[in-house]
Short mmCIF file of C-alpha atoms and ligand atoms in Angstrom, two decimals:
data_model
loop_
_atom_site.label_atom_id
_atom_site.label_comp_id
_atom_site.label_asym_id
_atom_site.label_seq_id
_atom_site.Cartn_x
_atom_site.Cartn_y
_atom_site.Cartn_z
CA UNK A 22 30.10 -41.62 39.45
CA UNK A 23 28.49 -44.81 38.90
CA UNK A 24 27.25 -45.37 35.18
CA UNK A 25 23.56 -46.98 34.45
CA UNK A 26 23.38 -48.83 31.67
CA UNK A 27 20.21 -48.84 31.27
CA UNK A 28 20.06 -44.74 31.04
CA UNK A 29 19.09 -43.73 27.63
CA UNK A 30 21.45 -41.76 24.67
CA UNK A 31 19.94 -39.01 23.39
CA UNK A 32 21.16 -37.77 19.94
CA UNK A 33 21.23 -34.40 17.78
CA UNK A 34 18.52 -33.78 15.64
CA UNK A 35 19.66 -32.00 12.33
CA UNK A 36 17.88 -32.44 8.88
CA UNK A 37 15.21 -34.73 10.46
CA UNK A 38 17.39 -37.27 11.70
CA UNK A 39 18.58 -38.54 15.08
CA UNK A 40 22.38 -38.70 14.82
CA UNK A 41 25.26 -38.85 17.16
CA UNK A 42 28.01 -36.11 17.21
CA UNK A 43 30.75 -36.54 15.15
CA UNK A 44 32.80 -36.78 18.36
CA UNK A 45 30.99 -40.00 19.28
CA UNK A 46 31.85 -38.50 23.10
CA UNK A 47 28.43 -38.66 25.18
CA UNK A 48 27.93 -36.48 28.80
CA UNK A 49 25.38 -37.68 31.73
CA UNK A 50 22.99 -35.59 32.55
CA UNK A 51 22.31 -36.94 36.53
CA UNK A 52 19.66 -35.96 38.70
CA UNK A 53 20.78 -32.88 41.31
CA UNK A 54 18.15 -35.13 43.67
CA UNK A 55 20.38 -38.14 43.42
CA UNK A 56 24.07 -37.73 42.01
CA UNK A 57 24.12 -40.92 41.51
CA UNK A 58 21.12 -41.31 39.26
CA UNK A 59 21.87 -40.70 35.51
CA UNK A 60 18.46 -39.38 33.49
CA UNK A 61 20.28 -40.14 30.61
CA UNK A 62 23.22 -38.95 28.05
CA UNK A 63 23.36 -36.06 25.66
CA UNK A 64 25.65 -35.46 22.97
CA UNK A 65 28.92 -33.95 23.16
CA UNK A 66 28.95 -32.25 19.92
CA UNK A 67 31.74 -30.28 18.26
CA UNK A 68 31.64 -27.18 15.62
CA UNK A 69 31.72 -29.73 12.55
CA UNK A 70 27.70 -31.05 13.66
CA UNK A 71 27.38 -27.22 14.41
CA UNK A 72 27.75 -26.54 10.82
CA UNK A 73 25.48 -29.54 9.48
CA UNK A 74 22.65 -28.23 11.43
CA UNK A 75 22.85 -24.75 10.22
CA UNK A 76 23.69 -25.77 6.71
CA UNK A 77 20.20 -27.89 6.88
CA UNK A 78 18.12 -25.23 8.60
CA UNK A 79 19.68 -22.71 5.72
CA UNK A 80 18.55 -24.67 2.98
CA UNK A 81 14.99 -25.73 4.32
CA UNK A 82 14.02 -22.25 5.63
CA UNK A 83 13.13 -20.84 2.54
CA UNK A 84 10.53 -23.48 1.43
CA UNK A 85 9.23 -23.22 5.00
CA UNK A 86 8.44 -19.57 4.73
CA UNK A 87 7.08 -20.04 1.48
CA UNK A 88 3.93 -22.24 3.20
CA UNK A 89 1.01 -19.74 4.21
CA UNK A 90 1.30 -18.58 8.02
CA UNK A 91 -1.65 -20.63 8.25
CA UNK A 92 0.20 -24.07 7.05
CA UNK A 93 3.17 -23.23 9.58
CA UNK A 94 0.46 -22.98 12.06
CA UNK A 95 -0.57 -26.36 11.81
CA UNK A 96 2.67 -27.85 12.55
CA UNK A 97 2.37 -25.85 15.88
CA UNK A 98 -1.05 -26.88 16.37
CA UNK A 99 0.23 -30.37 15.97
CA UNK A 100 3.60 -30.03 18.58
CA UNK A 101 0.97 -28.56 20.65
CA UNK A 102 -0.90 -31.39 20.99
CA UNK A 103 1.66 -34.29 21.39
CA UNK A 104 3.42 -32.06 24.26
CA UNK A 105 -0.39 -31.99 26.01
CA UNK A 106 -0.02 -35.86 25.71
CA UNK A 107 3.45 -36.61 26.89
CA UNK A 108 3.26 -33.61 29.62
CA UNK A 109 3.37 -36.01 32.56
CA UNK A 110 6.57 -37.93 31.12
CA UNK A 111 8.46 -34.58 30.25
CA UNK A 112 7.59 -33.10 33.19
CA UNK A 113 8.86 -36.00 35.15
CA UNK A 114 12.24 -36.01 32.75
CA UNK A 115 12.46 -32.13 34.27
CA UNK A 116 12.04 -32.83 37.78
CA UNK A 117 14.38 -35.76 38.02
CA UNK A 118 16.82 -33.81 35.32
CA UNK A 119 17.03 -29.66 36.91
CA UNK A 120 15.48 -30.23 40.11
CA UNK A 121 12.00 -28.13 40.32
CA UNK A 122 9.29 -29.89 41.82
CA UNK A 123 6.90 -32.11 39.56
CA UNK A 124 3.78 -29.66 40.36
CA UNK A 125 5.97 -26.74 38.76
CA UNK A 126 7.37 -28.80 35.76
CA UNK A 127 3.79 -29.55 35.08
CA UNK A 128 2.57 -26.14 34.87
CA UNK A 129 5.70 -25.80 32.81
CA UNK A 130 5.12 -28.26 30.23
CA UNK A 131 1.18 -27.01 30.10
CA UNK A 132 2.34 -23.35 29.59
CA UNK A 133 4.76 -25.04 26.56
CA UNK A 134 1.66 -26.32 25.29
CA UNK A 135 -0.12 -22.82 25.59
CA UNK A 136 2.60 -20.70 23.68
CA UNK A 137 2.58 -23.56 21.03
CA UNK A 138 -1.22 -23.17 20.26
CA UNK A 139 -0.55 -18.92 21.03
CA UNK A 140 1.96 -18.89 18.17
CA UNK A 141 0.21 -21.26 15.85
CA UNK A 142 -2.35 -18.45 15.67
CA UNK A 143 -0.04 -15.71 14.60
CA UNK A 144 0.39 -17.55 11.77
CA UNK A 145 -2.55 -15.76 10.57
CA UNK A 146 -2.64 -12.65 12.36
CA UNK A 147 -1.71 -8.96 10.79
CA UNK A 148 2.19 -8.48 10.14
CA UNK A 149 1.54 -4.98 8.37
CA UNK A 150 0.36 -1.73 8.16
CA UNK A 151 -1.04 0.43 5.39
CA UNK A 152 0.42 4.07 5.56
CA UNK A 153 -0.99 6.87 3.67
CA UNK A 154 1.92 7.80 0.99
CA UNK A 155 2.37 11.69 0.22
CA UNK A 156 1.58 10.30 -3.16
CA UNK A 157 -1.75 9.91 -3.73
CA UNK A 158 -1.49 7.75 -6.58
CA UNK A 159 0.97 5.68 -4.48
CA UNK A 160 0.25 2.47 -2.03
CA UNK A 161 2.61 2.26 0.65
CA UNK A 162 2.44 -0.42 3.01
CA UNK A 163 4.76 -2.74 5.38
CA UNK A 164 5.29 -6.24 5.81
CA UNK A 165 7.43 -9.04 7.59
CA UNK A 166 10.34 -10.85 6.52
CA UNK A 167 11.65 -13.74 8.58
CA UNK A 168 15.34 -13.41 9.37
CA UNK A 169 16.24 -16.70 7.89
CA UNK A 170 18.04 -18.90 10.54
CA UNK A 171 17.73 -18.47 14.52
CA UNK A 172 19.87 -19.86 16.98
CA UNK A 173 18.24 -20.42 20.08
CA UNK A 174 20.87 -20.98 22.67
CA UNK A 175 18.72 -21.83 26.25
CA UNK A 176 19.23 -22.25 30.19
CA UNK A 177 18.45 -25.22 32.41
CA UNK A 178 15.85 -23.05 34.69
CA UNK A 179 12.90 -23.53 32.27
CA UNK A 180 13.68 -26.41 30.24
CA UNK A 181 10.59 -26.38 28.08
CA UNK A 182 9.29 -22.95 28.41
CA UNK A 183 12.41 -21.28 27.46
CA UNK A 184 12.89 -23.19 24.85
CA UNK A 185 9.50 -22.95 23.27
CA UNK A 186 9.26 -19.44 23.61
CA UNK A 187 12.07 -19.20 21.89
CA UNK A 188 11.43 -21.40 18.70
CA UNK A 189 7.69 -20.69 18.42
CA UNK A 190 7.83 -17.09 17.08
CA UNK A 191 10.52 -18.02 14.99
CA UNK A 192 8.96 -20.89 13.20
CA UNK A 193 5.98 -19.66 13.14
CA UNK A 194 6.87 -16.02 11.38
CA UNK A 195 9.12 -18.21 8.74
CA UNK A 196 12.37 -19.26 10.11
CA UNK A 197 14.38 -21.69 10.69
CA UNK A 198 15.76 -23.15 13.99
CA UNK A 199 19.56 -24.60 15.52
CA UNK A 200 18.29 -25.08 19.61
CA UNK A 201 21.26 -25.40 21.78
CA UNK A 202 20.37 -26.70 25.54
CA UNK A 203 21.46 -26.23 28.26
CA UNK A 204 24.01 -29.39 28.77
CA UNK A 205 21.78 -29.56 32.73
CA UNK A 206 18.40 -29.94 31.10
CA UNK A 207 19.19 -31.66 27.48
CA UNK A 208 17.58 -34.85 27.95
CA UNK A 209 14.23 -32.83 28.87
CA UNK A 210 14.77 -30.37 25.40
CA UNK A 211 15.14 -33.62 23.46
CA UNK A 212 11.59 -34.59 24.40
CA UNK A 213 10.42 -31.34 23.60
CA UNK A 214 12.12 -31.79 20.50
CA UNK A 215 10.84 -35.70 19.83
CA UNK A 216 7.23 -33.76 20.09
CA UNK A 217 8.65 -31.18 16.85
CA UNK A 218 9.73 -34.78 15.09
CA UNK A 219 6.69 -36.21 16.00
CA UNK A 220 4.49 -33.16 14.12
CA UNK A 221 6.19 -33.54 10.92
CA UNK A 222 8.00 -30.60 10.53
CA UNK A 223 9.94 -30.82 7.47
CA UNK A 224 13.46 -31.50 7.68
CA UNK A 225 15.97 -29.30 8.57
CA UNK A 226 13.65 -26.97 9.80
CA UNK A 227 14.03 -27.49 13.85
CA UNK A 228 17.40 -28.69 14.71
CA UNK A 229 18.79 -29.17 17.80
CA UNK A 230 22.93 -29.86 18.67
CA UNK A 231 23.89 -30.22 22.08
CA UNK A 232 27.50 -29.49 23.69
CA UNK A 233 29.52 -27.05 25.63
CA UNK A 234 28.42 -23.78 25.80
CA UNK A 235 32.02 -22.44 25.00
CA UNK A 236 31.78 -25.24 21.87
CA UNK A 237 28.56 -24.85 20.58
CA UNK A 238 26.83 -22.08 22.39
CA UNK A 239 29.68 -19.56 20.99
CA UNK A 240 29.57 -21.66 17.93
CA UNK A 241 25.97 -19.96 17.44
CA UNK A 242 26.75 -16.62 18.14
CA UNK A 243 29.78 -16.26 15.81
CA UNK A 244 27.88 -18.30 12.86
CA UNK A 245 28.23 -16.76 9.40
CA UNK A 246 24.83 -18.64 8.73
CA UNK A 247 23.01 -17.97 11.85
CA UNK A 248 20.77 -14.19 11.32
CA UNK A 249 19.10 -14.22 14.51
CA UNK A 250 20.64 -15.43 17.72
CA UNK A 251 18.38 -15.66 21.26
CA UNK A 252 19.46 -16.41 24.25
CA UNK A 253 18.41 -16.43 27.81
CA UNK A 254 21.09 -17.35 31.08
CA UNK A 255 23.53 -15.48 33.00
CA UNK A 256 24.80 -11.78 32.40
CA UNK A 257 28.43 -12.65 31.52
CA UNK A 258 27.36 -15.02 29.12
CA UNK A 259 25.30 -12.77 27.53
CA UNK A 260 27.47 -10.32 26.90
CA UNK A 261 29.46 -12.22 25.12
CA UNK A 262 26.90 -13.67 22.93
CA UNK A 263 25.73 -10.20 21.82
CA UNK A 264 29.17 -9.09 21.16
CA UNK A 265 30.04 -11.88 18.97
CA UNK A 266 26.95 -11.55 17.22
CA UNK A 267 27.15 -7.66 16.74
CA UNK A 268 30.71 -8.04 15.17
CA UNK A 269 29.11 -9.95 12.28
CA UNK A 270 26.02 -7.96 12.13
CA UNK A 271 23.72 -10.41 12.92
CA UNK A 272 20.43 -9.73 15.55
CA UNK A 273 20.51 -10.44 19.03
CA UNK A 274 18.16 -10.68 21.63
CA UNK A 275 19.47 -11.41 25.33
CA UNK A 276 17.18 -11.87 28.27
CA UNK A 277 19.88 -12.18 31.39
CA UNK A 278 19.86 -11.75 35.46
CA UNK A 279 17.57 -10.00 38.03
CA UNK A 280 18.24 -8.68 41.44
CA UNK A 281 14.60 -8.71 41.75
CA UNK A 282 13.27 -6.24 44.71
CA UNK A 283 9.96 -6.52 46.50
CA UNK A 284 8.37 -3.42 48.69
CA UNK A 285 5.94 -4.40 51.30
CA UNK A 286 4.31 -0.89 52.67
CA UNK A 287 3.08 -0.17 56.02
CA UNK A 288 -0.70 -0.59 54.88
CA UNK A 289 0.20 -3.98 53.01
CA UNK A 290 -1.87 -6.84 53.59
CA UNK A 291 0.88 -8.48 55.29
CA UNK A 292 -0.11 -12.21 54.52
CA UNK A 293 -0.41 -11.92 50.99
CA UNK A 294 3.00 -10.12 50.92
CA UNK A 295 4.38 -13.35 52.72
CA UNK A 296 3.46 -15.56 50.30
CA UNK A 297 4.72 -13.54 47.60
CA UNK A 298 7.57 -12.99 49.06
CA UNK A 299 8.24 -17.22 49.60
CA UNK A 300 6.92 -17.99 46.43
CA UNK A 301 8.11 -15.50 44.18
CA UNK A 302 11.79 -15.87 46.20
CA UNK A 303 11.85 -19.62 47.47
CA UNK A 304 9.90 -21.33 44.39
CA UNK A 305 12.15 -23.55 42.24
CA UNK A 306 14.93 -22.89 44.52
CA UNK A 307 15.28 -19.41 43.45
CA UNK A 308 16.29 -20.30 40.56
CA UNK A 309 14.51 -17.70 38.13
CA UNK A 310 15.91 -14.88 36.62
CA UNK A 311 12.23 -13.20 38.34
CA UNK A 312 13.28 -14.68 40.99
CA UNK A 313 12.93 -11.76 44.28
CA UNK A 314 15.65 -11.35 46.00
CA UNK A 315 15.64 -8.24 48.03
CA UNK A 316 12.60 -7.55 50.55
CA UNK A 317 12.39 -3.58 51.34
CA UNK A 318 9.83 -3.99 53.98
CA UNK A 319 8.69 -0.37 56.15
CA UNK A 320 9.55 0.07 59.24
CA UNK A 321 6.17 0.24 60.82
CA UNK A 322 5.64 -3.08 59.90
CA UNK A 323 9.28 -5.07 59.48
CA UNK A 324 8.87 -6.96 62.76
CA UNK A 325 5.58 -8.30 62.49
CA UNK A 326 6.60 -9.10 58.49
CA UNK A 327 9.61 -10.74 59.70
CA UNK A 328 8.15 -13.08 61.89
CA UNK A 329 5.63 -13.99 59.32
CA UNK A 330 7.65 -14.75 57.34
CA UNK A 331 10.26 -17.03 59.13
CA UNK A 332 7.21 -18.23 61.03
CA UNK A 333 6.04 -19.65 57.23
CA UNK A 334 9.33 -20.06 55.85
CA UNK A 335 9.85 -22.57 58.61
CA UNK A 336 7.59 -25.03 57.65
CA UNK A 337 8.69 -25.38 53.39
CA UNK A 338 9.51 -28.79 52.98
CA UNK A 339 13.13 -29.68 51.07
CA UNK A 340 13.31 -32.79 49.50
CA UNK A 341 12.58 -34.75 45.92
CA UNK A 342 10.99 -33.03 43.33
CA UNK A 343 9.33 -36.17 42.67
CA UNK A 344 7.39 -36.44 46.30
CA UNK A 345 4.37 -34.75 46.62
CA UNK A 346 4.97 -33.08 49.99
CA UNK A 347 8.23 -31.19 48.62
CA UNK A 348 7.95 -27.64 48.10
CA UNK A 349 11.24 -26.72 47.49
CA UNK A 350 13.50 -29.11 45.66
CA UNK A 351 17.79 -29.19 45.09
CA UNK A 352 19.48 -26.74 43.23
CA UNK A 353 20.42 -28.13 40.04
CA UNK A 354 24.02 -28.85 39.83
CA UNK A 355 26.33 -29.40 42.91
CA UNK A 356 28.15 -26.36 41.56
CA UNK A 357 25.21 -23.82 41.55
CA UNK A 358 24.85 -25.13 45.19
CA UNK A 359 28.33 -24.41 45.79
CA UNK A 360 27.64 -20.83 44.27
CA UNK A 361 24.71 -20.58 46.82
CA UNK A 362 26.91 -21.08 49.95
CA UNK A 363 29.73 -19.06 48.89
CA UNK A 364 27.10 -16.38 48.64
CA UNK A 365 25.96 -17.21 52.07
CA UNK A 366 29.30 -17.05 53.59
CA UNK A 367 29.94 -14.08 51.94
CA UNK A 368 26.49 -12.60 53.38
CA UNK A 369 28.03 -13.61 56.88
CA UNK A 370 31.67 -12.51 56.34
CA UNK A 371 30.38 -8.82 55.46
CA UNK A 372 28.25 -8.56 58.34
CA UNK A 373 24.62 -9.78 57.02
CA UNK A 374 22.77 -11.05 59.94
CA UNK A 375 21.78 -14.69 58.72
CA UNK A 376 18.61 -15.20 60.89
CA UNK A 377 17.38 -18.95 58.96
CA UNK A 378 18.92 -21.14 56.98
CA UNK A 379 22.27 -20.78 55.08
CA UNK A 380 23.23 -24.40 55.09
CA UNK A 381 23.39 -27.54 52.75
CA UNK A 382 21.04 -30.24 53.31
CA UNK A 383 22.32 -33.11 54.64
CA UNK A 384 20.11 -35.73 56.54
CA UNK A 385 19.40 -39.02 55.00
CA UNK A 386 18.67 -38.73 51.41
CA UNK A 387 19.09 -35.41 51.22
CA UNK A 388 22.91 -35.95 51.16
CA UNK A 389 23.13 -37.32 47.97
CA UNK A 390 21.57 -34.15 46.50
CA UNK A 391 22.25 -30.22 45.98
CA UNK A 392 19.71 -29.15 48.72
CA UNK A 393 20.02 -25.78 50.56
CA UNK A 394 17.52 -24.66 53.49
CA UNK A 395 15.99 -21.56 52.32
CA UNK A 396 17.91 -18.27 53.55
CA UNK A 397 16.70 -15.39 55.35
CA UNK A 398 19.54 -12.59 55.89
CA UNK A 399 18.48 -9.17 57.33
CA UNK A 400 20.60 -5.62 58.11
CA UNK A 401 21.59 -6.10 54.87
CA UNK A 402 23.51 -3.11 53.36
CA UNK A 403 22.74 -2.28 49.25
CA UNK A 404 26.60 -2.34 49.35
CA UNK A 405 26.92 -5.81 50.11
CA UNK A 406 27.43 -8.37 47.69
CA UNK A 407 24.26 -10.67 48.65
CA UNK A 408 22.28 -7.19 47.72
CA UNK A 409 23.69 -6.62 44.45
CA UNK A 410 24.93 -10.40 42.43
CA UNK A 411 22.17 -12.59 41.11
CA UNK A 412 22.44 -15.30 43.22
CA UNK A 413 19.73 -18.13 41.61
CA UNK A 414 18.90 -19.86 44.93
CA UNK A 415 16.91 -19.36 47.91
CA UNK A 416 18.11 -16.96 49.32
CA UNK A 417 16.20 -13.60 50.54
CA UNK A 418 17.72 -10.10 52.08
CA UNK A 419 15.45 -7.83 54.19
CA UNK A 420 16.09 -4.39 54.50
CA UNK A 421 14.30 -2.04 56.60
CA UNK A 422 13.27 1.47 54.99
CA UNK A 423 11.15 4.51 56.36
CA UNK A 424 9.37 5.18 53.74
CA UNK A 425 8.40 4.43 49.82
CA UNK A 426 10.57 7.17 48.59
CA UNK A 427 13.57 5.29 50.23
CA UNK A 428 12.41 1.99 48.77
CA UNK A 429 11.79 2.97 45.89
CA UNK A 430 15.82 4.29 45.48
CA UNK A 431 17.07 1.42 46.85
CA UNK A 432 15.40 -0.70 44.94
CA UNK A 433 16.50 0.83 41.62
CA UNK A 434 19.72 0.81 43.31
CA UNK A 435 21.07 -2.04 40.99
CA UNK A 436 22.55 -2.83 37.20
CA UNK A 437 19.43 -4.82 37.25
CA UNK A 438 16.19 -3.89 36.06
CA UNK A 439 13.89 -7.18 35.33
CA UNK A 440 11.01 -7.79 37.69
CA UNK A 441 9.49 -5.67 40.86
CA UNK A 442 6.58 -5.74 43.03
CA UNK A 443 4.74 -3.84 46.12
CA UNK A 444 2.48 -4.69 48.59
CA UNK A 445 0.03 -2.07 49.11
CA UNK A 446 -3.65 -0.52 49.49
CA UNK A 447 -2.45 3.00 48.76
CA UNK A 448 -3.57 3.96 45.00
CA UNK A 449 -0.65 7.21 45.44
CA UNK A 450 2.51 4.25 46.38
CA UNK A 451 1.04 2.48 43.29
CA UNK A 452 0.94 5.00 40.78
CA UNK A 453 4.67 6.27 42.13
CA UNK A 454 5.85 2.67 41.91
CA UNK A 455 4.48 2.12 38.19
CA UNK A 456 6.22 5.22 37.08
CA UNK A 457 9.57 5.26 38.95
CA UNK A 458 10.29 1.70 39.42
CA UNK A 459 13.24 0.59 36.82
CA UNK A 460 11.78 -2.91 35.89
CA UNK A 461 10.60 -4.14 32.69
CA UNK A 462 7.70 -6.71 34.89
CA UNK A 463 6.13 -4.15 36.69
CA UNK A 464 3.77 -6.05 39.64
CA UNK A 465 1.59 -4.56 42.20
CA UNK A 466 -0.29 -7.19 44.92
CA UNK A 467 1.60 -9.99 43.27
CA UNK A 468 4.96 -11.94 43.37
CA UNK A 469 7.84 -10.79 41.29
CA UNK A 470 8.30 -14.04 39.44
CA UNK A 471 5.38 -15.14 36.86
CA UNK A 472 5.31 -14.66 33.19
CA UNK A 473 2.18 -14.81 30.87
CA UNK A 474 3.36 -16.09 27.71
CA UNK A 475 0.82 -13.65 25.53
CA UNK A 476 2.77 -10.42 27.23
CA UNK A 477 6.20 -8.75 26.32
CA UNK A 478 8.64 -10.30 28.50
CA UNK A 479 12.32 -8.47 28.92
CA UNK A 480 13.82 -6.59 31.58
CA UNK A 481 15.75 -2.74 31.37
CA UNK A 482 18.83 -2.17 32.43
CA UNK A 483 21.76 -4.85 32.20
CA UNK A 484 18.73 -7.50 32.35
CA UNK A 485 18.29 -7.73 28.26
CA UNK A 486 19.32 -6.06 25.39
CA UNK A 487 15.99 -3.91 25.93
CA UNK A 488 14.12 -6.19 23.33
CA UNK A 489 11.23 -7.92 24.38
CA UNK A 490 9.86 -11.92 24.24
CA UNK A 491 6.61 -13.14 24.08
CA UNK A 492 3.08 -12.32 23.10
CA UNK A 493 3.08 -10.36 19.83
CA UNK A 494 6.34 -8.42 21.28
CA UNK A 495 8.15 -11.27 19.69
CA UNK A 496 7.79 -10.63 16.01
CA UNK A 497 10.29 -7.76 16.59
CA UNK A 498 12.64 -9.72 17.00
CA UNK A 499 12.12 -12.43 14.76
CA UNK A 500 11.42 -10.59 11.74
CA UNK A 501 12.65 -7.48 9.67
CA UNK A 502 10.26 -5.16 8.31
CA UNK A 503 9.77 -3.98 4.73
CA UNK A 504 8.22 -0.49 3.83
CA UNK A 505 7.24 -1.09 0.55
CA UNK A 506 6.10 1.47 -2.06
CA UNK A 507 4.21 1.06 -5.08
CA UNK A 508 3.38 3.70 -7.55
CA UNK A 509 1.13 2.41 -9.89
N1 NDP B 11 18.15 -15.34 33.42
C1 NDP B 11 18.20 -16.88 33.76
O1 NDP B 11 16.90 -16.91 33.33
C2 NDP B 11 19.04 -17.53 34.15
C3 NDP B 11 20.28 -17.25 34.85
N2 NDP B 11 21.33 -18.06 34.72
C4 NDP B 11 22.53 -17.36 35.82
O2 NDP B 11 23.75 -17.71 35.52
C5 NDP B 11 24.41 -18.37 36.19
C6 NDP B 11 25.11 -19.76 35.76
O3 NDP B 11 24.53 -20.45 35.24
P1 NDP B 11 24.63 -20.89 34.00
O4 NDP B 11 24.09 -22.13 33.64
O5 NDP B 11 25.91 -21.76 34.05
O6 NDP B 11 24.14 -20.16 32.68
P2 NDP B 11 25.29 -19.84 31.41
O7 NDP B 11 24.51 -18.27 30.67
O8 NDP B 11 26.71 -20.28 31.49
O9 NDP B 11 24.59 -20.91 30.71
C7 NDP B 11 23.27 -20.81 29.75
C8 NDP B 11 23.51 -21.30 28.06
O10 NDP B 11 24.43 -20.55 27.53
C9 NDP B 11 25.40 -21.80 27.03
N3 NDP B 11 26.42 -21.41 27.19
C10 NDP B 11 27.56 -21.18 28.09
N4 NDP B 11 28.87 -20.85 27.55
C11 NDP B 11 28.25 -20.34 26.46
C12 NDP B 11 29.28 -19.55 25.79
N5 NDP B 11 30.59 -19.34 25.94
N6 NDP B 11 28.78 -19.18 24.27
C13 NDP B 11 27.56 -19.65 24.16
N7 NDP B 11 27.14 -20.20 25.18
C14 NDP B 11 27.02 -20.24 26.31
C15 NDP B 11 24.89 -22.57 28.03
O11 NDP B 11 25.62 -23.89 27.58
P3 NDP B 11 26.10 -25.22 28.90
O12 NDP B 11 24.38 -25.53 29.78
O13 NDP B 11 26.30 -26.55 27.80
O14 NDP B 11 26.84 -24.83 29.39
C16 NDP B 11 23.77 -22.45 28.37
O15 NDP B 11 22.56 -23.52 27.06
C17 NDP B 11 23.71 -18.67 37.17
O16 NDP B 11 23.71 -18.90 38.58
C18 NDP B 11 22.35 -17.43 37.11
O17 NDP B 11 22.84 -16.42 37.94
C19 NDP B 11 21.34 -18.81 35.00
C20 NDP B 11 20.15 -19.73 34.07
C21 NDP B 11 19.21 -18.78 33.77
O1 AKG B 12 9.18 -16.02 36.14
C1 AKG B 12 8.73 -16.69 35.23
O2 AKG B 12 7.24 -17.23 34.67
C2 AKG B 12 9.97 -17.00 33.95
C3 AKG B 12 11.40 -17.22 34.59
C4 AKG B 12 12.11 -16.46 33.17
O3 AKG B 12 11.57 -16.34 32.55
C5 AKG B 12 13.50 -17.35 33.72
O4 AKG B 12 13.99 -17.44 34.80
O5 AKG B 12 14.67 -17.30 32.99
#
């Protein structure tokens, strides 16, 4: 691979300084739209680097917590302003590093700005309740204290929003953080940390250590001085992180995969349902934990829905996310592309009917990137691998059902439970769906993806550790409750 000497090297951020790893090794982060383009070099750190960051965080946390919530919030407001000022540049880095379109990257970066402002405001909201005691001469109330040092392990698919929606609540409630970003998107994460640095956070409150997940991520999960670990990524890694944290009595929070269904009822607005299925399933090249992957359609409207879906999917433009006409960019990496292609082969081998796409795109400049066609299968059986495993690619499985009852039963036939949607105008369908669907995010006449930062986010079943992120729900993970009883 050609090494570009002009590509910048990004350092770890430890105790307020940008430092190279003790290993003196770096790793190139490349552009999935053009594998010959190096976006930047990141540190290939060791446990020694992580230990330094954790020591710095531990030392800084006590005085950080002693600041008022208002004062901590001011740092987050400043970070938000800096991120907003650098929005286009950071979004461009995101597109170049992990492939999503520039429009989506800008929207995500703006979401990061809003999350920072939202949690800055949390600094002045209540953190406890007065509870009547059985003793009339006593005062009983709850208050909250930070956990201490929080380890943040983040994925590449939302390289601005996810680190921020974990770090901002951790910080406002008085914790110090050590971020280990996904290697595929660590340059983008480093630029986010530059914003925290420029905002003037006290040394050691915010730290970032880049390097292999098996070393730095696992090191965070096992570190005796990390009091809470928040993770988003695959189920296999998440469970490993959870087990390691549990073993040493640390708090942990896991957000993992999905196999999210959309149900299209016979009375649905089919154009709306088609648009929602395409947007939910194929935007960001299907690389969202909330992406639609199974589409249950009532038999009466199945053929019409399918034809409308096919005709719109055929119009989608695939290309470099920096080009304004591109609707769908590449997969994040060659490995991810190969994963998607192998699921397509498995789908065909297990008897599903491939009705659109399924191939790598190799025309012209696309040959230099990790592009795959949007892909649609029909005649999918729920026992097939493509109906059970998270693909994390632009692959939709169409499944014909006789009625909503059957659709609900099949939609729930999965180990996952993150997000689900229904398209219908029938209130009884809507009410049954809300009651019966096993998902943390329940969406009616709206796509499965799309999270709002002010509302709780998380899944049921194996999609999460059953905790919730974002909104005011975040306080539950990032603090401990103390019940105080005072007798005069
Ligand atoms: N729910 C979601 O939002 C996401 C789901 N996924 C799913 O995971 C699949 C694989 O993607 P991938 O990026 O490899 O996801 P991973 O779960 O491997 O990565 C997520 C984060 O965990 C880190 N990590 C990797 N190994 C360990 C470990 N042993 N201990 C602690 N942390 C670790 C990674 O670091 P590093 O990058 O250095 O490996 C990254 O920061 C995708 O195909 C998709 O199905 C992926 C991303 C997000
Ligand atoms: O749908 C979204 O906006 C968020 C999805 C998400 O959190 C993820 O893919 O990890």
